[in-house]
């Protein structure tokens, strides 16, 4: 037997204390029941991985009973099952409100098995009955075509965290705990997962958890020693080093270690009781006397063998407690009689005949161990957040409109208006406490600072006199980690609340993979009628590539647009509002929406305002429109179409149209602006897409189109594919040219300046072929002149810098 111990993080326990802990709080009968329940969960885990038939071994195991493809991971599952059965006891005895987040990858069969044992699985999937036939179907669904994945996926009742891509469990856990005062989020952290950067940063979330108003996160660091083929780094650390690490992150760690199940049961039960009492004590003190400092929250470090209770050896090699039990300890069951016999022996060691009755139903004394109703972790309403979602009380966005008497004359910071709206969203929803703003220390920088008139930055810790709007009660969540901002918001929305994540455009790519995973979650959730719609994940990208001229190339990158375009149209939306009034209209729509990932891209710098509020609302409703006031086609057929999507591309497009009026007065130009990027898709590819007739109405059937785009040019070519004659569409956008320079020099570097666009239009109109050389020379001269001025004066020419529309 391995060393067994329960210890404080700060001191070694005496022998007498060890013996007392080993005795534990579980009466013999309950200990025996919990051991058997754990065996039932382990058996179901194993059956899902291996079996297609004969799920209760009511006949000798034969090769045809075994799946031809063995998927899923056994190694982490016994530990996940152990934690589950103990949390169930805590819920029953304390009436605790608990949800379970499984961080280790491929823990799906464990959580599915537990959801089945407590009845929720059969409630949401009635065909999976609580008998032998249902068990057979449960096994046949797991990791098979048309079935369910091997992770704790969206199809798993009680899950808000899939555990497929590692490193996010604590971020999701803390997001779920914010503004949920009675909730305890048990977050199992795998020792391999603990090596991930997002997870390492998420330990610091204790600095943002307010015990007076929030729930609690109970991290359970599960150390079973190995990844797929190598050791987990933290698992090789000493208890003292792990305790010091956790202490430095705000935790009081308690250690449970062993391979004797009954001793571990007692130790874990005692430790879990202590953790619960400590959590409620911290919250009770804060709710009675206020938050006086950052508490030291409890955490559990659980050391058990990998693949615990599995085969000790396979083919003469050690299995249990080694990397060899990470996935499936024996993989060639159907062709290897010795392995078939070993699998049968292993499965029968759990005594399924004593766990399930003749009908295949869990025996009554074990079924009684599961909590009832909504207290079951697989049925907790917070884990199906749409069931507890309350609509935001939103102000009328029209009240924040900028007066636009003439287009492209007034300059304002567009995101400043959004900040005013968000300020009032906080006020109107203070009682519901269901809205937060997440931002990597850039709220003021992104011109959203009006929220600080009514709300503070959240920080639970020592304060200084020089702090600015800092309070433990704040709901503006500023932390210099895009992973944490995104992960917190995901956990917050999936458990029934609303929010916005605002960040610099280039660094949204830091958490882009998390965004992808969330879109996949929402996509699958739409196929499950029992999953109620949740608030959309709203991402605002500002400090964009075109106006990060002061930061330089490192801050210039619009790549998240491309990432989002690759996802299914049923869940993704991309909006490029050109001005403040369009931004307000888009933001109102996004804050009201459900089950989307909404990406909004607009810069924070002062910019020209184009549309009054009525026109902006109509434009956003259409998604794309002809701006007749900017064109010279008089409603007829143009020679060329100038299209744009994005604030700076729109500015340069309008300036190009204005310039062409003077350079080529007889040229008939149409100006089209796109605010909903998905509108450019063919209707058959996206629900927001255009029919062929609609596309032709905007862009004509055969005239050249010069399109200025906020992001990479390839995105537009991809989107419009399938529309009539798309070879005539010539896109200018960001082409990875950037530096610390002036705003106009940025568009010149990427050949998207007004003069580049004008030149491209001239080249593409056949009837200008004879005049083109002289006209193009004029455009080139203007570019050269602008370059020379910027190099000489370190700023753009006044006629460019201060350009406004004039008729």
XYZ file of N, CA, C and O in Angstrom, residues 203 251 350 693:
16
model
N -5.281 29.868 -11.056
C -5.172 29.744 -9.602
C -5.337 31.104 -8.922
O -5.800 31.194 -7.785
N -4.667 29.419 -1.082
C -5.373 28.213 -0.659
C -4.714 27.594 0.571
O -3.500 27.688 0.767
N -15.671 -6.156 -9.660
C -16.542 -5.145 -9.062
C -17.880 -5.729 -8.596
O -18.691 -5.011 -8.020
N -30.328 37.326 -55.846
C -30.973 38.587 -56.225
C -30.557 39.720 -55.290
O -30.307 40.853 -55.731
